[in-house]
Short mmCIF file of C-alpha atoms in Angstrom, two decimals:
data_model
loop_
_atom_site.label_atom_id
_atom_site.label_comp_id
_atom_site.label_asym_id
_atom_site.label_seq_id
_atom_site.Cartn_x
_atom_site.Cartn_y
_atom_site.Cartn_z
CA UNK A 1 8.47 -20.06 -7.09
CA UNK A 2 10.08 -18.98 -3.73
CA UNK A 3 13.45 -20.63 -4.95
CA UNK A 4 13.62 -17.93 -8.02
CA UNK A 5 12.46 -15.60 -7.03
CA UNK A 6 15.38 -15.67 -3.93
CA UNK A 7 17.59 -16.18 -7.19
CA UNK A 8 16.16 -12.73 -8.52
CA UNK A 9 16.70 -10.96 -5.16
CA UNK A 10 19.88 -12.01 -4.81
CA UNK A 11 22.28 -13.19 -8.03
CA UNK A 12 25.55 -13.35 -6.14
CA UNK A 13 27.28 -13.40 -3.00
CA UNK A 14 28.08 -9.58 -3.14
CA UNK A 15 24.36 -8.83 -2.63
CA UNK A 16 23.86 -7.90 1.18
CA UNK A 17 20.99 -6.75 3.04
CA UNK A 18 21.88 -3.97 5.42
CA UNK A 19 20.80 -4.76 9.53
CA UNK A 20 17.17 -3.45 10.68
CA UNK A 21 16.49 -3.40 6.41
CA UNK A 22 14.23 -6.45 4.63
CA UNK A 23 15.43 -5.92 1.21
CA UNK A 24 18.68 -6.70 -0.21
CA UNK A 25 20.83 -3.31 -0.49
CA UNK A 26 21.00 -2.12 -4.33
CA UNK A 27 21.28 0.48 -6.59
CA UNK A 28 18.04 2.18 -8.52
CA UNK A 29 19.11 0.73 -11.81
CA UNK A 30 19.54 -2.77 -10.28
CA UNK A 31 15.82 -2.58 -8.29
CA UNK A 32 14.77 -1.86 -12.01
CA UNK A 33 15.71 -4.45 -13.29
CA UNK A 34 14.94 -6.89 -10.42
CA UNK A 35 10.90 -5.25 -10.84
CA UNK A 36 10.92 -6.04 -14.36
CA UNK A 37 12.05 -9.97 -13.51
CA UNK A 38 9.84 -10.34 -10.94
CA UNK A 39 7.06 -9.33 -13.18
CA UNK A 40 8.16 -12.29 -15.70
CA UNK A 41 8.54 -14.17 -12.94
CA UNK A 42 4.84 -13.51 -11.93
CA UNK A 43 3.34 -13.24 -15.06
CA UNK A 44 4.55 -16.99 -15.85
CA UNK A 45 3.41 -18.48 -12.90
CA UNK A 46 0.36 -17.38 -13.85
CA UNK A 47 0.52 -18.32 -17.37
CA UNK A 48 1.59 -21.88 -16.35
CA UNK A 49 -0.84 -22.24 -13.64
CA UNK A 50 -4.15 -21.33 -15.63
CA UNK A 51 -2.62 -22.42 -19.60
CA UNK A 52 -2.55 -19.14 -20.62
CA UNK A 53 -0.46 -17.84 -23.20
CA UNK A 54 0.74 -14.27 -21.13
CA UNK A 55 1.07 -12.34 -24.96
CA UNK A 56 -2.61 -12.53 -24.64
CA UNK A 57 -3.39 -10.43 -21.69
CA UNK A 58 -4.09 -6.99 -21.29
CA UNK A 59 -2.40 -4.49 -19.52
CA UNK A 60 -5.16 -3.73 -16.65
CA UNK A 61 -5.16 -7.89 -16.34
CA UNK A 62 -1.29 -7.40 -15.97
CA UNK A 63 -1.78 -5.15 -13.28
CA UNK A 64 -4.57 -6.73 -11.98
CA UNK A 65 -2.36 -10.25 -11.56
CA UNK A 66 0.89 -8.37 -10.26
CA UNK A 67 -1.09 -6.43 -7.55
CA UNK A 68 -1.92 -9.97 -6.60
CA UNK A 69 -6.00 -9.86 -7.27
CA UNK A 70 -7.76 -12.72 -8.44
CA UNK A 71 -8.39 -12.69 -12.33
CA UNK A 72 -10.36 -15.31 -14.01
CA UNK A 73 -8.97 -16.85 -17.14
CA UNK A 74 -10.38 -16.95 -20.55
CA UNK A 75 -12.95 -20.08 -20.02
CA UNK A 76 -13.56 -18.92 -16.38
CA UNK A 77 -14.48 -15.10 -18.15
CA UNK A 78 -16.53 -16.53 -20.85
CA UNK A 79 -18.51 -18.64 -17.90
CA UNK A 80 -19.39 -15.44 -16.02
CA UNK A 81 -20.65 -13.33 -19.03
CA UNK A 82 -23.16 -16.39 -19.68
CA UNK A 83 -23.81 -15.97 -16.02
CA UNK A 84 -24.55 -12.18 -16.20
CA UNK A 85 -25.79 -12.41 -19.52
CA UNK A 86 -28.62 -14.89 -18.15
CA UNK A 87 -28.88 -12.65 -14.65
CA UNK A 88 -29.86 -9.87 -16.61
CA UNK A 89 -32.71 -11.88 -18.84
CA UNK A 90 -34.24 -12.82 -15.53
CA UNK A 91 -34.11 -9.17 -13.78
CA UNK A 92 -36.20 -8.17 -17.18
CA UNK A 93 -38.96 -9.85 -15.47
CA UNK A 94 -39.93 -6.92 -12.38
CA UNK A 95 -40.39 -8.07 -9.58
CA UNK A 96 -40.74 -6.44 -6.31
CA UNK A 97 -38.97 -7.11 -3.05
CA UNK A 98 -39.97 -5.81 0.33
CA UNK A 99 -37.54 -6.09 3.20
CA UNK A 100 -37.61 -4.35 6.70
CA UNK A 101 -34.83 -3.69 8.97
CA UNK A 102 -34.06 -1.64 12.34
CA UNK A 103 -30.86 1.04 11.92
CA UNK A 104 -29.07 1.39 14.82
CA UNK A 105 -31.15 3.74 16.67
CA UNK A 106 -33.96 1.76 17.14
CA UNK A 107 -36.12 2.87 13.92
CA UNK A 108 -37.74 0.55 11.71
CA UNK A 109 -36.91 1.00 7.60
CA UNK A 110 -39.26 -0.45 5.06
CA UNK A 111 -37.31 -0.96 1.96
CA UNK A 112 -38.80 -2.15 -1.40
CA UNK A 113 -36.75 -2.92 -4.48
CA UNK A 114 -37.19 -4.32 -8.07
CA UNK A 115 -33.67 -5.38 -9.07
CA UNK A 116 -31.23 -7.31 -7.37
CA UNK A 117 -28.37 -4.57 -7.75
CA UNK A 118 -30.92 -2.59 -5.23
CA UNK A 119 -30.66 -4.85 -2.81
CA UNK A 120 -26.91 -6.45 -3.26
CA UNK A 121 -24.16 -5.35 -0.67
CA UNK A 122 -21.61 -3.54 -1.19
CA UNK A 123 -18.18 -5.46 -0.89
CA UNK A 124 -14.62 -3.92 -1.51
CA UNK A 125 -11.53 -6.45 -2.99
CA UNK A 126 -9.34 -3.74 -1.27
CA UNK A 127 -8.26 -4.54 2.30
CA UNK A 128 -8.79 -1.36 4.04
CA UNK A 129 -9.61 -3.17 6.72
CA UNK A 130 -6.32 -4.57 7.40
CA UNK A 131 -4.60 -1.25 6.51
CA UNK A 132 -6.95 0.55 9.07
CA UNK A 133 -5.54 -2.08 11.94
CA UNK A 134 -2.00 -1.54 10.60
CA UNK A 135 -2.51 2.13 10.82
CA UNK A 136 -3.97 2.64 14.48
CA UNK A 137 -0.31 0.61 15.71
CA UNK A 138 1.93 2.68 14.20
CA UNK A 139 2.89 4.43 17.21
CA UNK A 140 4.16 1.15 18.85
CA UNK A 141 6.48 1.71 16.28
CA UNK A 142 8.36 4.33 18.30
CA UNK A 143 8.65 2.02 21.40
CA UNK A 144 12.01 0.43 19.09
CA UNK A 145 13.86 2.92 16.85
CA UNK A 146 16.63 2.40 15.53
CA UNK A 147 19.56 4.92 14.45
CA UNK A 148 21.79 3.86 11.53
CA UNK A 149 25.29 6.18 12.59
CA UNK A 150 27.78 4.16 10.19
CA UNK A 151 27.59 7.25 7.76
CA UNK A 152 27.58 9.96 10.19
CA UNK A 153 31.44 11.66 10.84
CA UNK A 154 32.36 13.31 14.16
CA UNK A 155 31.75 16.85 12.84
CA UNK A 156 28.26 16.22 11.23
CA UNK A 157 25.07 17.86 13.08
CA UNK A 158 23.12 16.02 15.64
CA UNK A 159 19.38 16.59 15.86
CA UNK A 160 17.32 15.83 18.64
CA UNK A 161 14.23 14.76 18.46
CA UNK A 162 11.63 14.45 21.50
CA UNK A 163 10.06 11.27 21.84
CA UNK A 164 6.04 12.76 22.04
CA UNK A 165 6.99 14.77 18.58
CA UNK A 166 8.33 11.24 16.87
CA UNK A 167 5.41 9.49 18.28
CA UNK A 168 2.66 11.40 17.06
CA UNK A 169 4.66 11.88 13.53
CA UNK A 170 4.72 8.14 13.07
CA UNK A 171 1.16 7.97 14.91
CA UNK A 172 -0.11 9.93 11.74
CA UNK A 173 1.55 8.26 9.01
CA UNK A 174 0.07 5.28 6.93
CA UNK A 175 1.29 2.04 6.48
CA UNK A 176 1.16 2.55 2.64
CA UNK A 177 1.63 6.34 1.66
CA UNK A 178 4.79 8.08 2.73
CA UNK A 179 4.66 10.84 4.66
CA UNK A 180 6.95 13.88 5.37
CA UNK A 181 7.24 16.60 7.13
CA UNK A 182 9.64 20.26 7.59
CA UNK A 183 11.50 19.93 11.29
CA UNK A 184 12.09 23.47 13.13
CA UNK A 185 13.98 23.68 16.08
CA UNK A 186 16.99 25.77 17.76
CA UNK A 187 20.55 25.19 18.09
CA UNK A 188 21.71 25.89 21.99
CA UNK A 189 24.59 27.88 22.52
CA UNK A 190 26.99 25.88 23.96
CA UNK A 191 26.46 23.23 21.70
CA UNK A 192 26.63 24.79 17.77
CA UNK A 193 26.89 21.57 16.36
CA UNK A 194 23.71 20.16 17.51
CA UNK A 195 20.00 20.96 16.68
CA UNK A 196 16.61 20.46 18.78
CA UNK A 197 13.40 19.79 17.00
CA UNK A 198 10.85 21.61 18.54
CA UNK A 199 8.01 20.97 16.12
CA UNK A 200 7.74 19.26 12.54
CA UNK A 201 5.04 21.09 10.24
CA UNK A 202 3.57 18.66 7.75
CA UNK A 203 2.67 21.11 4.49
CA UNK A 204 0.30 19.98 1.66
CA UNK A 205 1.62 16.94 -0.12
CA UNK A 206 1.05 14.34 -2.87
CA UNK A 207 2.56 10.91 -1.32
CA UNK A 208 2.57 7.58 -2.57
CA UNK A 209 4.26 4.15 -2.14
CA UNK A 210 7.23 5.02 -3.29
CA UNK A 211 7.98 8.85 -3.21
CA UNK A 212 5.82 12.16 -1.24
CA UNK A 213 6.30 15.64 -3.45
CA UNK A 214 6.20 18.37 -1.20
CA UNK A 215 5.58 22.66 -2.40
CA UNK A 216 8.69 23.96 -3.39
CA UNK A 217 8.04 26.60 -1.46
CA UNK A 218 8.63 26.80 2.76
CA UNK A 219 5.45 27.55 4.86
CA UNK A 220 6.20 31.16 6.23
#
């Protein structure tokens, strides 16, 4: 429920959420432990929801129901496999299917098939299409950006970063994987304590949801 799971975000009053952030501010063993409540908390909604006893499930139906995808109880799985089961008795019987369509350049395709798999379109349960929208605005991003100083002293380094470079760094970037990148820049003489960005070089790199591992190694 949304009233718990507020309870599991936030135990006490001396759990704050930082300005510009979304989530409450907290250390890595406490976001541990608030990952493995939330997955109780998910896991018996489910449970409750569909009478299923949670012991029972696997781990890829675990995963399945955290990542929030649709998964079928028992009765509901039992149902389909009749339903395949019964499918697949009927495709024994060959039958052929002729259909004819016109591709995009004008050109007529005659297609003939014998099972229904041949002819069944395809259909993702990811949405890429959502993340591909998402993606394409990321450099509106740039149009706000916001600079938290609290931490900085008066004798710490100042970079500079030109707006077109930020733009197409974020412009780049996915609303799902991290990204990162090695800045290069100058310092100018009258000003030791501060450093321009003239480029950022993005090396190979393995990135995720949660972390990017770069080469140990600088590009020469």
């Amino acid at each position: 429920s949304t009233a718990r799971t507020k309870e599991v975000l936030r135990p006490d009053t001396t759990t704050v959420t930082q300005p510009q952030h979304v989530w409450p501010t907290m250390t890595d063993d406490e976001w541990t432990k608030v990952e493995v409540q939330l997955k109780d908390l998910i896991l018996q909604d489910y449970g409750r929801k569909n009478n299923v006893n949670t012991a029972s499930l696997t781990q890829s139906e675990i995963r399945d129901i955290i990542l929030g995808m649709e998964v079928a109880p028992p009765s509901q799985q039992r149902q389909q496999i009749a339903e395949i089961e019964k499918q697949a008795r009927a495709q024994s019987q060959v039958t052929e299917t002729t259909t004819r369509s016109t591709n995009i350049h004008g050109e007529e395709i005659i297609t003939t098939t014998q099972t229904n798999y041949e002819s069944a379109s395809f259909a993702s349960r990811s949405d890429w299409r959502q993340r591909a929208v998402n993606s394409e605005t990321l450099h509106r991003r740039t149009e706000h950006v916001h600079t938290d100083s609290r931490d900085l002293g008066e004798e710490g380094i100042t970079y500079v970063v030109p707006k077109n470079i930020l733009r197409r760094f974020v412009a780049i970037a996915d609303v799902r994987t991290q990204v990162a990148g090695f800045m290069y820049g100058s310092a100018p003489r009258d000003a030791p304590d501060v450093r321009e960005v003239r480029c950022i070089v993005l090396p190979p790199q393995v990135g995720s949801q949660y972390d990017v591992k770069l080469p140990d190694a600088l590009p020469s």
